[in-house]
Short mmCIF file of C-alpha atoms and ligand atoms in Angstrom, two decimals:
data_model
loop_
_atom_site.label_atom_id
_atom_site.label_comp_id
_atom_site.label_asym_id
_atom_site.label_seq_id
_atom_site.Cartn_x
_atom_site.Cartn_y
_atom_site.Cartn_z
CA UNK A 184 97.85 -5.29 308.13
CA UNK A 185 97.39 -3.64 304.71
CA UNK A 186 96.70 0.09 304.27
CA UNK A 187 93.20 1.11 305.27
CA UNK A 188 90.74 1.26 302.37
CA UNK A 189 87.48 2.22 304.04
CA UNK A 190 85.98 5.64 303.29
CA UNK A 191 83.43 5.24 306.04
CA UNK A 192 82.37 2.65 308.62
CA UNK A 193 78.86 1.73 309.69
CA UNK A 194 77.77 -0.01 312.85
CA UNK A 195 74.34 -1.65 313.01
CA UNK A 196 73.18 -3.93 310.23
CA UNK A 197 69.41 -3.69 310.61
CA UNK A 198 67.54 -2.85 307.39
CA UNK A 199 68.31 0.90 307.54
CA UNK A 200 72.01 0.23 308.05
CA UNK A 201 72.22 -2.33 305.28
CA UNK A 202 70.40 -0.09 302.84
CA UNK A 203 72.51 2.94 303.65
CA UNK A 204 75.68 0.88 303.14
CA UNK A 205 74.49 -0.35 299.75
CA UNK A 206 73.53 3.19 298.77
CA UNK A 207 76.96 4.58 299.74
CA UNK A 208 78.58 1.69 297.90
CA UNK A 209 76.60 2.57 294.75
CA UNK A 210 77.90 6.11 295.03
CA UNK A 211 81.46 4.83 294.86
CA UNK A 212 82.46 4.76 298.53
CA UNK A 213 84.10 1.84 300.28
CA UNK A 214 82.08 1.07 303.38
CA UNK A 215 83.24 -1.09 306.27
CA UNK A 216 80.32 -2.85 307.96
CA UNK A 217 80.17 -4.00 311.56
CA UNK A 218 77.50 -5.57 313.76
CA UNK A 219 77.81 -6.71 317.34
CA UNK A 220 76.47 -10.10 316.26
CA UNK A 221 79.32 -10.76 313.87
CA UNK A 222 77.47 -13.51 312.01
CA UNK A 223 75.26 -10.69 310.68
CA UNK A 224 78.33 -9.21 309.03
CA UNK A 225 79.10 -12.47 307.25
CA UNK A 226 75.46 -12.93 306.24
CA UNK A 227 75.36 -9.44 304.83
CA UNK A 228 78.61 -9.85 302.87
CA UNK A 229 77.46 -13.22 301.50
CA UNK A 230 74.00 -12.00 300.49
CA UNK A 231 72.86 -8.39 300.11
CA UNK A 232 76.39 -7.01 299.76
CA UNK A 233 77.70 -9.80 297.52
CA UNK A 234 79.69 -8.44 294.58
CA UNK A 235 80.04 -4.97 296.11
CA UNK A 236 83.10 -3.20 297.52
CA UNK A 237 81.67 -3.45 301.04
CA UNK A 238 84.18 -4.72 303.61
CA UNK A 239 83.31 -6.50 306.82
CA UNK A 240 84.77 -6.07 310.29
CA UNK A 241 84.43 -8.55 313.13
CA UNK A 242 85.52 -6.27 315.90
CA UNK A 243 85.48 -2.57 316.67
CA UNK A 244 89.27 -2.62 316.48
CA UNK A 245 89.23 -4.14 313.01
CA UNK A 246 86.59 -1.64 311.90
CA UNK A 247 88.76 1.29 313.00
CA UNK A 248 91.90 -0.24 311.49
CA UNK A 249 90.22 -0.51 308.09
CA UNK A 250 89.24 3.15 307.91
CA UNK A 251 91.17 5.98 306.26
CA UNK A 252 91.92 9.01 308.45
CA UNK A 253 90.11 10.99 309.61
CA UNK A 254 87.89 8.02 310.39
CA UNK A 255 84.19 8.43 309.83
CA UNK A 256 81.91 5.98 311.56
CA UNK A 257 78.12 6.01 311.34
CA UNK A 258 76.15 4.48 314.19
CA UNK A 259 72.74 3.15 313.18
CA UNK A 260 71.77 1.58 316.48
CA UNK A 261 68.88 2.01 318.87
CA UNK A 262 68.74 5.54 320.29
CA UNK A 263 69.76 5.82 323.93
CA UNK A 264 72.41 3.94 325.93
CA UNK A 265 73.48 1.83 322.91
CA UNK A 266 74.85 4.96 321.23
CA UNK A 267 76.92 5.91 324.28
CA UNK A 268 78.10 2.36 324.67
CA UNK A 269 79.39 2.16 321.09
CA UNK A 270 81.05 5.57 321.38
CA UNK A 271 82.83 4.26 324.47
CA UNK A 272 83.93 1.11 322.67
CA UNK A 273 85.20 3.14 319.71
CA UNK A 274 87.18 5.71 321.67
CA UNK A 275 90.31 3.61 322.38
CA UNK A 276 90.78 3.07 318.63
CA UNK A 277 90.11 6.62 317.48
CA UNK A 278 92.57 9.48 317.00
CA UNK A 279 92.19 13.25 317.12
CA UNK A 280 89.97 14.53 314.34
CA UNK A 281 88.12 11.24 313.81
CA UNK A 282 84.37 11.60 313.41
CA UNK A 283 81.59 9.65 315.10
CA UNK A 284 78.24 10.07 313.36
CA UNK A 285 74.99 9.10 315.05
CA UNK A 286 72.41 8.45 312.33
CA UNK A 287 69.78 7.09 314.71
CA UNK A 288 66.66 8.71 316.10
CA UNK A 289 68.42 10.33 319.03
CA UNK A 290 66.83 13.08 321.05
CA UNK A 291 68.72 16.33 320.38
CA UNK A 292 69.79 17.01 324.01
CA UNK A 293 71.80 13.76 323.82
CA UNK A 294 73.48 15.00 320.66
CA UNK A 295 74.33 18.32 322.31
CA UNK A 296 75.93 16.40 325.17
CA UNK A 297 77.79 13.97 322.90
CA UNK A 298 79.22 16.79 320.79
CA UNK A 299 80.67 18.38 323.93
CA UNK A 300 81.98 15.09 325.32
CA UNK A 301 83.70 14.03 322.10
CA UNK A 302 85.10 17.48 321.35
CA UNK A 303 86.63 17.54 324.81
CA UNK A 304 88.54 14.42 323.79
CA UNK A 305 89.72 15.90 320.48
CA UNK A 306 87.17 13.89 318.49
CA UNK A 307 84.35 15.19 316.35
CA UNK A 308 80.67 14.31 316.61
CA UNK A 309 77.86 14.53 314.10
CA UNK A 310 74.22 13.87 314.94
CA UNK A 311 72.44 13.35 311.67
CA UNK A 312 68.76 13.11 310.98
CA UNK A 313 68.10 10.38 308.42
CA UNK A 314 64.67 10.38 306.88
CA UNK A 315 62.98 8.36 304.20
CA UNK A 316 62.73 4.95 305.78
CA UNK A 317 64.23 1.86 304.20
CA UNK A 318 63.47 3.00 300.69
CA UNK A 319 65.10 6.37 301.28
CA UNK A 320 68.16 4.81 302.89
CA UNK A 321 68.63 2.58 299.84
CA UNK A 322 68.03 5.11 297.07
CA UNK A 323 68.52 8.53 298.60
CA UNK A 324 67.42 9.74 302.02
CA UNK A 325 67.09 13.24 303.32
CA UNK A 326 70.17 13.73 305.50
CA UNK A 327 70.30 16.44 308.18
CA UNK A 328 73.77 16.48 309.75
CA UNK A 329 74.74 18.83 312.54
CA UNK A 330 77.34 18.82 315.31
CA UNK A 331 81.05 19.63 315.24
CA UNK A 332 81.37 22.18 312.44
CA UNK A 333 84.87 20.90 311.66
CA UNK A 334 83.43 17.54 310.63
CA UNK A 335 81.44 18.87 307.69
CA UNK A 336 84.22 19.26 305.08
CA UNK A 337 85.28 15.67 305.76
CA UNK A 338 81.84 14.09 305.37
CA UNK A 339 80.27 16.51 302.90
CA UNK A 340 80.99 14.56 299.72
CA UNK A 341 79.81 11.22 301.07
CA UNK A 342 76.67 12.71 302.60
CA UNK A 343 75.66 14.86 299.65
CA UNK A 344 76.21 12.06 297.13
CA UNK A 345 74.31 9.55 299.25
CA UNK A 346 71.31 11.83 299.80
CA UNK A 347 68.30 12.18 297.52
CA UNK A 348 68.75 14.69 294.71
CA UNK A 349 66.09 17.16 293.57
CA UNK A 350 66.79 19.13 290.38
CA UNK A 351 70.44 18.21 290.71
CA UNK A 352 70.68 19.50 294.29
CA UNK A 353 71.33 17.16 297.21
CA UNK A 354 68.75 16.88 300.01
CA UNK A 355 71.58 17.30 302.48
CA UNK A 356 73.44 20.28 303.81
CA UNK A 357 75.15 21.20 307.05
CA UNK A 358 72.40 22.09 309.52
CA UNK A 359 74.44 23.72 312.26
CA UNK A 360 76.02 23.25 315.68
CA UNK A 361 75.81 20.46 318.29
CA UNK A 362 72.36 18.87 318.40
CA UNK A 363 70.85 20.87 315.54
CA UNK A 364 70.78 17.97 313.07
CA UNK A 365 68.66 15.84 315.37
CA UNK A 366 66.65 18.90 316.37
CA UNK A 367 65.75 19.62 312.77
CA UNK A 368 64.90 15.96 312.22
CA UNK A 369 62.60 16.13 315.24
CA UNK A 370 60.83 19.20 313.84
CA UNK A 371 60.59 17.42 310.49
CA UNK A 372 58.79 14.55 312.21
CA UNK A 373 56.49 16.94 314.03
CA UNK A 374 55.61 18.60 310.74
CA UNK A 375 54.99 15.16 309.31
CA UNK A 376 52.44 14.54 312.11
CA UNK A 377 50.76 17.83 311.20
CA UNK A 378 50.63 17.12 307.46
CA UNK A 379 49.15 13.68 308.11
CA UNK A 380 46.51 15.04 310.49
CA UNK A 381 45.47 17.73 307.99
CA UNK A 382 45.04 15.11 305.29
CA UNK A 383 43.05 12.89 307.66
CA UNK A 384 40.73 15.80 308.50
CA UNK A 385 40.18 16.51 304.80
CA UNK A 386 39.30 12.84 304.28
CA UNK A 387 36.85 12.93 307.20
CA UNK A 388 35.14 16.05 305.87
CA UNK A 389 34.80 14.56 302.41
CA UNK A 390 33.55 11.24 303.72
CA UNK A 391 31.25 12.15 306.59
CA UNK A 392 30.45 15.69 305.48
CA UNK A 393 30.03 15.46 301.72
CA UNK A 394 29.18 11.78 302.00
CA UNK A 395 31.37 10.60 299.16
CA UNK A 396 33.19 7.30 299.00
CA UNK A 397 36.86 6.32 299.07
CA UNK A 398 37.30 5.90 295.34
CA UNK A 399 35.94 9.38 294.67
CA UNK A 400 38.06 10.83 297.45
CA UNK A 401 41.08 9.12 295.90
CA UNK A 402 40.34 10.95 292.65
CA UNK A 403 40.16 14.27 294.51
CA UNK A 404 43.56 13.63 296.12
CA UNK A 405 44.98 12.64 292.74
CA UNK A 406 43.80 15.96 291.35
CA UNK A 407 45.19 17.86 294.34
CA UNK A 408 48.51 16.15 293.80
CA UNK A 409 48.83 18.04 290.52
CA UNK A 410 48.47 21.43 292.20
CA UNK A 411 49.90 23.34 295.17
CA UNK A 412 49.54 20.26 297.41
CA UNK A 413 51.78 18.10 295.20
CA UNK A 414 53.57 15.90 297.74
CA UNK A 415 54.47 12.38 298.73
CA UNK A 416 51.82 12.22 301.47
CA UNK A 417 48.98 13.33 299.16
CA UNK A 418 50.16 10.83 296.56
CA UNK A 419 50.23 7.87 298.95
CA UNK A 420 46.87 8.91 300.40
CA UNK A 421 45.28 8.60 296.95
CA UNK A 422 46.91 5.18 296.55
CA UNK A 423 45.72 4.04 299.98
CA UNK A 424 42.14 5.13 299.31
CA UNK A 425 42.11 3.24 296.01
CA UNK A 426 43.40 0.04 297.59
CA UNK A 427 40.60 -2.49 297.99
CA UNK A 428 40.49 -5.63 300.08
CA UNK A 429 39.74 -8.92 298.30
CA UNK A 430 36.00 -8.30 298.72
CA UNK A 431 36.23 -4.99 296.86
CA UNK A 432 35.83 -2.88 300.00
CA UNK A 433 38.44 -0.12 300.51
CA UNK A 434 40.94 -1.66 302.89
CA UNK A 435 41.37 1.60 304.80
CA UNK A 436 37.80 1.31 306.10
CA UNK A 437 38.77 -1.92 307.87
CA UNK A 438 41.64 -0.38 309.81
CA UNK A 439 40.97 0.33 313.49
CA UNK A 440 40.96 4.08 314.13
CA UNK A 441 43.55 4.08 316.93
CA UNK A 442 46.75 5.88 315.94
CA UNK A 443 50.11 4.94 317.36
CA UNK A 444 53.10 7.19 317.84
CA UNK A 445 56.78 6.76 318.47
CA UNK A 446 57.28 10.06 320.24
CA UNK A 447 59.04 12.49 317.91
CA UNK A 448 55.84 14.47 317.39
CA UNK A 449 55.47 14.65 321.14
CA UNK A 450 59.10 15.78 321.48
CA UNK A 451 58.40 18.62 319.06
CA UNK A 452 55.33 19.72 321.02
CA UNK A 453 57.31 19.59 324.28
CA UNK A 454 60.17 21.54 322.69
CA UNK A 455 57.62 24.13 321.54
CA UNK A 456 56.20 24.49 325.06
CA UNK A 457 59.73 24.75 326.46
CA UNK A 458 60.66 27.41 323.92
CA UNK A 459 57.37 29.26 324.48
CA UNK A 460 56.56 29.13 320.77
CA UNK A 461 53.00 28.64 319.54
CA UNK A 462 53.46 25.46 317.50
CA UNK A 463 49.79 24.71 317.84
CA UNK A 464 49.21 22.56 314.80
CA UNK A 465 51.75 19.88 315.67
CA UNK A 466 50.39 19.93 319.21
CA UNK A 467 46.86 19.31 317.96
CA UNK A 468 48.12 16.55 315.68
CA UNK A 469 49.68 14.79 318.67
CA UNK A 470 46.54 15.25 320.77
CA UNK A 471 44.34 13.98 317.93
CA UNK A 472 46.31 10.73 318.07
CA UNK A 473 45.83 10.62 321.84
CA UNK A 474 42.08 11.07 321.43
CA UNK A 475 42.01 8.39 318.75
CA UNK A 476 43.75 6.01 321.14
CA UNK A 477 40.86 6.00 323.64
CA UNK A 478 38.62 4.17 321.23
CA UNK A 479 36.55 2.31 323.82
CA UNK A 480 35.73 5.48 325.70
CA UNK A 481 34.80 7.23 322.43
CA UNK A 482 32.48 4.36 321.57
CA UNK A 483 30.73 4.74 324.95
CA UNK A 484 30.57 8.52 324.59
CA UNK A 485 29.09 8.23 321.09
CA UNK A 486 26.10 6.46 322.66
CA UNK A 487 25.29 9.24 325.13
CA UNK A 488 26.45 12.47 323.48
CA UNK A 489 24.68 13.73 320.38
CA UNK A 490 26.04 16.16 317.81
CA UNK A 491 24.07 18.21 315.33
CA UNK A 492 21.80 16.59 312.77
CA UNK A 493 23.99 16.22 309.66
CA UNK A 494 21.88 17.19 306.69
CA UNK A 495 22.92 16.40 303.14
CA UNK A 496 25.16 19.09 301.67
CA UNK A 497 23.11 21.41 299.51
CA UNK A 498 25.79 23.81 298.31
CA UNK A 499 28.08 23.62 295.32
CA UNK A 500 30.11 20.43 295.87
CA UNK A 501 32.96 21.30 293.53
CA UNK A 502 33.27 24.73 295.11
CA UNK A 503 33.43 23.11 298.53
CA UNK A 504 36.11 20.66 297.37
CA UNK A 505 38.13 23.58 296.00
CA UNK A 506 37.68 25.39 299.32
CA UNK A 507 38.93 22.30 301.11
CA UNK A 508 42.05 22.22 298.95
CA UNK A 509 42.71 25.83 299.92
CA UNK A 510 41.99 25.08 303.59
CA UNK A 511 44.52 22.26 303.52
CA UNK A 512 47.08 24.44 301.76
CA UNK A 513 46.64 27.41 304.10
CA UNK A 514 46.79 25.20 307.20
CA UNK A 515 49.95 23.61 305.88
CA UNK A 516 51.50 27.03 305.38
CA UNK A 517 50.68 27.82 309.01
CA UNK A 518 52.16 24.54 310.22
CA UNK A 519 55.47 25.18 308.44
CA UNK A 520 55.41 28.79 309.58
CA UNK A 521 55.16 27.52 313.16
CA UNK A 522 57.85 24.88 312.64
CA UNK A 523 60.32 27.44 311.31
CA UNK A 524 59.40 29.84 314.14
CA UNK A 525 60.31 27.09 316.59
CA UNK A 526 63.66 26.43 314.94
CA UNK A 527 64.40 30.15 314.90
CA UNK A 528 63.59 30.52 318.58
CA UNK A 529 65.69 27.51 319.56
CA UNK A 530 68.58 28.66 317.38
CA UNK A 531 68.51 32.00 319.17
CA UNK A 532 68.47 30.34 322.57
CA UNK A 533 71.20 27.78 321.85
CA UNK A 534 73.35 30.03 319.65
CA UNK A 535 72.96 27.91 316.56
CA UNK A 536 73.41 29.39 313.11
CA UNK A 537 70.73 27.54 311.23
CA UNK A 538 70.50 27.65 307.47
CA UNK A 539 66.75 27.79 306.88
CA UNK A 540 66.86 27.67 303.08
CA UNK A 541 69.16 24.67 303.42
CA UNK A 542 66.76 22.95 305.83
CA UNK A 543 63.83 23.40 303.44
CA UNK A 544 66.04 22.13 300.61
CA UNK A 545 66.96 19.02 302.64
CA UNK A 546 63.26 18.25 303.08
CA UNK A 547 62.37 18.66 299.41
CA UNK A 548 63.22 15.07 298.61
CA UNK A 549 64.03 11.74 300.20
CA UNK A 550 61.75 12.17 303.21
CA UNK A 551 58.11 11.74 304.11
CA UNK A 552 57.18 15.43 303.91
CA UNK A 553 58.82 15.92 300.52
CA UNK A 554 56.79 18.26 298.36
CA UNK A 555 56.83 20.98 295.77
CA UNK A 556 55.82 23.34 298.58
CA UNK A 557 59.24 22.94 300.21
CA UNK A 558 60.79 24.37 297.05
CA UNK A 559 58.74 27.52 297.67
CA UNK A 560 59.96 27.67 301.28
CA UNK A 561 63.53 27.27 300.05
CA UNK A 562 63.02 30.23 297.70
CA UNK A 563 61.49 32.32 300.48
CA UNK A 564 64.54 31.87 302.72
CA UNK A 565 66.94 32.22 299.79
CA UNK A 566 65.38 35.61 299.09
CA UNK A 567 65.64 36.62 302.73
CA UNK A 568 67.55 34.46 305.18
CA UNK A 569 66.32 36.60 308.10
CA UNK A 570 62.66 36.25 307.15
CA UNK A 571 60.61 36.87 310.28
CA UNK A 572 58.11 34.21 309.33
CA UNK A 573 56.85 32.60 306.13
CA UNK A 574 53.75 34.82 306.26
CA UNK A 575 55.97 37.83 305.56
CA UNK A 576 57.17 36.28 302.32
CA UNK A 577 55.33 37.62 299.26
CA UNK A 578 54.54 34.22 297.81
CA UNK A 579 53.08 32.79 301.01
CA UNK A 580 51.41 36.04 301.95
CA UNK A 581 49.52 36.02 298.65
CA UNK A 582 48.75 32.31 299.02
CA UNK A 583 47.10 32.64 302.44
CA UNK A 584 45.14 35.67 301.31
CA UNK A 585 43.81 33.72 298.36
CA UNK A 586 43.03 30.67 300.52
CA UNK A 587 41.40 32.54 303.36
CA UNK A 588 37.72 32.66 302.27
CA UNK A 589 37.55 28.95 301.41
CA UNK A 590 39.51 28.03 304.53
CA UNK A 591 36.93 29.83 306.70
CA UNK A 592 33.96 28.33 304.85
CA UNK A 593 35.30 24.80 305.31
CA UNK A 594 35.89 25.19 309.04
CA UNK A 595 32.50 26.85 309.55
CA UNK A 596 30.78 24.03 307.68
CA UNK A 597 32.70 21.35 309.61
CA UNK A 598 31.60 22.99 312.87
CA UNK A 599 27.98 22.92 311.76
CA UNK A 600 28.36 19.27 310.80
CA UNK A 601 30.04 18.45 314.11
CA UNK A 602 33.09 17.02 312.36
CA UNK A 603 36.27 17.69 314.34
CA UNK A 604 38.98 19.67 312.56
CA UNK A 605 41.54 20.33 315.30
CA UNK A 606 44.41 20.99 312.91
CA UNK A 607 42.50 23.13 310.39
CA UNK A 608 40.90 25.12 313.21
CA UNK A 609 44.02 25.72 315.23
CA UNK A 610 45.80 26.88 312.08
CA UNK A 611 43.09 29.44 311.44
CA UNK A 612 43.04 30.53 315.09
CA UNK A 613 46.80 31.04 314.98
CA UNK A 614 46.47 32.96 311.73
CA UNK A 615 43.83 35.26 313.19
CA UNK A 616 45.89 35.77 316.34
CA UNK A 617 49.12 36.37 314.46
CA UNK A 618 47.57 39.02 312.23
CA UNK A 619 45.88 40.78 315.19
CA UNK A 620 47.48 43.99 316.33
CA UNK A 621 45.50 43.69 319.55
CA UNK A 622 44.74 40.45 321.38
CA UNK A 623 42.82 40.18 324.67
CA UNK A 624 45.96 39.63 326.75
CA UNK A 625 45.29 43.03 328.37
CA UNK A 626 42.45 41.35 330.25
CA UNK A 627 44.69 38.42 331.21
CA UNK A 628 47.20 40.87 332.62
CA UNK A 629 44.44 42.63 334.59
CA UNK A 630 43.24 39.31 336.00
CA UNK A 631 46.77 38.30 336.93
CA UNK A 632 47.27 41.61 338.70
CA UNK A 633 43.87 41.43 340.41
CA UNK A 634 44.35 38.04 342.03
CA UNK A 635 48.10 37.78 342.17
CA UNK A 636 49.56 41.31 342.02
CA UNK A 637 51.57 40.18 338.99
CA UNK A 638 51.70 43.77 337.66
CA UNK A 639 51.31 45.03 334.09
CA UNK A 640 52.66 47.65 331.68
CA UNK A 641 50.60 50.49 330.24
CA UNK A 642 49.87 50.94 326.52
CA UNK A 643 52.24 53.60 325.10
CA UNK A 644 50.30 56.85 324.84
CA UNK A 645 47.83 55.95 327.61
CA UNK A 646 50.13 56.90 330.49
CA UNK A 647 48.99 59.17 333.32
CA UNK A 648 50.03 59.82 336.90
CA UNK A 649 48.48 56.55 338.06
CA UNK A 650 49.78 54.64 335.05
CA UNK A 651 53.41 55.71 334.63
CA UNK A 652 55.38 54.84 331.53
CA UNK A 653 57.71 51.82 331.56
CA UNK A 654 56.91 50.82 335.15
CA UNK A 655 55.56 47.55 336.47
CA UNK A 656 52.22 48.77 337.75
CA UNK A 657 50.04 47.20 340.41
CA UNK A 658 46.51 48.48 340.96
CA UNK A 659 44.44 48.17 344.12
CA UNK A 660 41.47 46.72 342.22
CA UNK A 661 39.12 45.94 345.13
CA UNK A 662 39.73 48.87 347.40
CA UNK A 663 39.92 46.23 350.10
CA UNK A 664 42.90 45.39 352.19
CA UNK A 665 45.29 42.62 351.76
CA UNK A 666 48.91 42.59 350.88
CA UNK A 667 48.67 40.25 347.96
CA UNK A 668 52.07 39.82 346.40
CA UNK A 669 53.15 38.12 343.22
CA UNK A 670 54.75 35.31 345.14
CA UNK A 671 51.57 34.17 346.83
CA UNK A 672 49.93 32.93 343.66
CA UNK A 673 51.32 32.25 340.26
CA UNK A 674 49.43 32.06 337.02
C1 NAG B 300 72.90 -6.06 314.38
O1 NAG B 300 72.03 -6.46 313.35
C2 NAG B 300 70.69 -6.69 313.72
C3 NAG B 300 69.88 -7.11 312.53
O2 NAG B 300 70.52 -7.99 311.72
C4 NAG B 300 70.10 -5.46 314.29
O3 NAG B 300 68.80 -5.72 314.74
C5 NAG B 300 70.94 -4.94 315.40
O4 NAG B 300 70.42 -3.69 315.80
C6 NAG B 300 72.37 -4.77 314.98
N1 NAG B 300 73.04 -4.31 316.18
C7 NAG B 300 74.24 -3.80 316.31
C8 NAG B 300 74.50 -3.14 317.57
O5 NAG B 300 75.09 -3.87 315.48
C1 NAG B 301 31.51 5.52 294.79
O1 NAG B 301 30.71 6.59 294.34
C2 NAG B 301 30.62 6.68 292.92
C3 NAG B 301 29.84 7.95 292.59
O2 NAG B 301 28.66 8.00 293.32
C4 NAG B 301 29.99 5.43 292.35
O3 NAG B 301 29.96 5.49 290.95
C5 NAG B 301 30.80 4.22 292.81
O4 NAG B 301 30.17 3.05 292.40
C6 NAG B 301 30.97 4.22 294.30
N1 NAG B 301 31.89 3.16 294.65
C7 NAG B 301 31.62 2.29 295.60
C8 NAG B 301 32.65 1.24 295.81
O5 NAG B 301 30.61 2.32 296.25
C1 NAG B 302 43.59 49.10 348.91
O1 NAG B 302 42.72 50.16 349.13
C2 NAG B 302 42.05 50.14 350.41
C3 NAG B 302 41.02 51.24 350.45
O2 NAG B 302 41.54 52.44 350.01
C4 NAG B 302 43.09 50.22 351.49
O3 NAG B 302 42.47 50.12 352.76
C5 NAG B 302 44.09 49.08 351.36
O4 NAG B 302 45.13 49.19 352.27
C6 NAG B 302 44.68 49.05 349.96
N1 NAG B 302 45.48 47.84 349.84
C7 NAG B 302 46.72 47.84 349.38
C8 NAG B 302 47.41 46.50 349.32
O5 NAG B 302 47.31 48.82 349.03
#
């Protein structure tokens, strides 16, 4: 057999795989393509990949034989057992230092496990988030690789050239250890849920609150897309709202209001609960989809439960629209603040060294949440990589202060109208909690001690002989008997 020519191999010739191969080929790399159904390989070479440098392989052995050392093989197969199965099939043909890259939608605990398993065998593993859909894969995705640190120098050039570029910078950098690439991709998807929900709430307020139609709302989004909200999702929202069916009616109004989900938003919310981090906006975005899904029950409820009378808006419409823009912006700042808090907490727990400026930079282009805003987050973490939260950054601190009055007016008005704003409202509630020196958790602690003897600590400066400093104190609240102990109840 001749000397290996392949820079990288790719397994899984569905649309994402094909597009990524063609993209890497355009960037000057020789890709070796493999699919379990080998006729797919021939089809691909004879059609989409015709006239390119792409090589085909008809067996795993041939794939590995065609690759230069250290071998780099991307798996773009269904997340789950298929990934483990291909890793197993590859192993006999791999040598120390070879790199297996999982570019699928794997859950990060699997990537943590696979990194350990492969490293124990002298191989390297990379779990890479790939975002941007088919279009991104073909012309420049956002790539979020993490895993065996030693793999990065070997894949860096291919990954950074293949990724989307913003102002000459690639939307790809090394995320960190073990499962961090897939973790960051998961948080990205959660944030995407949040951004979409915020936009949907703004649309609802404009439509049912202000009573304006889709074409006017499209114009508002088009205007917003020139300001602080400039982003892919705002842009496509304007396009969607302008899109009419053949009868001239906005097509969006004919779409059943039951949202689906594939689970990455839910994973983020679960990860947040596990980490004990208040990622409330993504949580509300997931729950809003759940509520949307029970359409039939909502229809029945709408017949028997009345909201407030919704009078025509009598205030200054343009002022209200400007307020709404600020409400959307401020809520978005909170959502990203929460997302980065979650990553920080997890990094601490799992001993990952995450590069937050790099993560924001990776999301600036190529993916669904791409926006100008992410450039500002990049700058915030470039200025201070240990930033406690985005709200401590000067730029974002000023932005939320400026947005605050309009943000409050919008939520207050939506409440009076009876229009649900779970994402806007939870963002504001988080904001008000986060900036509160004192929250009512003192009462929670008292309740927990009253019924469950869970004990509490005393406020520094308020100590006395009954309330000693630094001790776990239990008070006999009722003066009645009972030997209630913390183990009898838990709350
Ligand atoms: C093979 O290609 C088909 C599409 O052509 C794709 O659906 C499938 O996931 C690929 N599978 C593997 C394991 O290569
Ligand atoms: C939407 O509202 C604007 C302003 O009131 C009006 O000019 C336009 O005809 C309306 N479009 C539709 C499709 O009703
Ligand atoms: C609580 O106080 C009452 C009245 O002083 C006393 O009888 C009881 O034993 C105390 N209970 C505990 C658990 O200390």
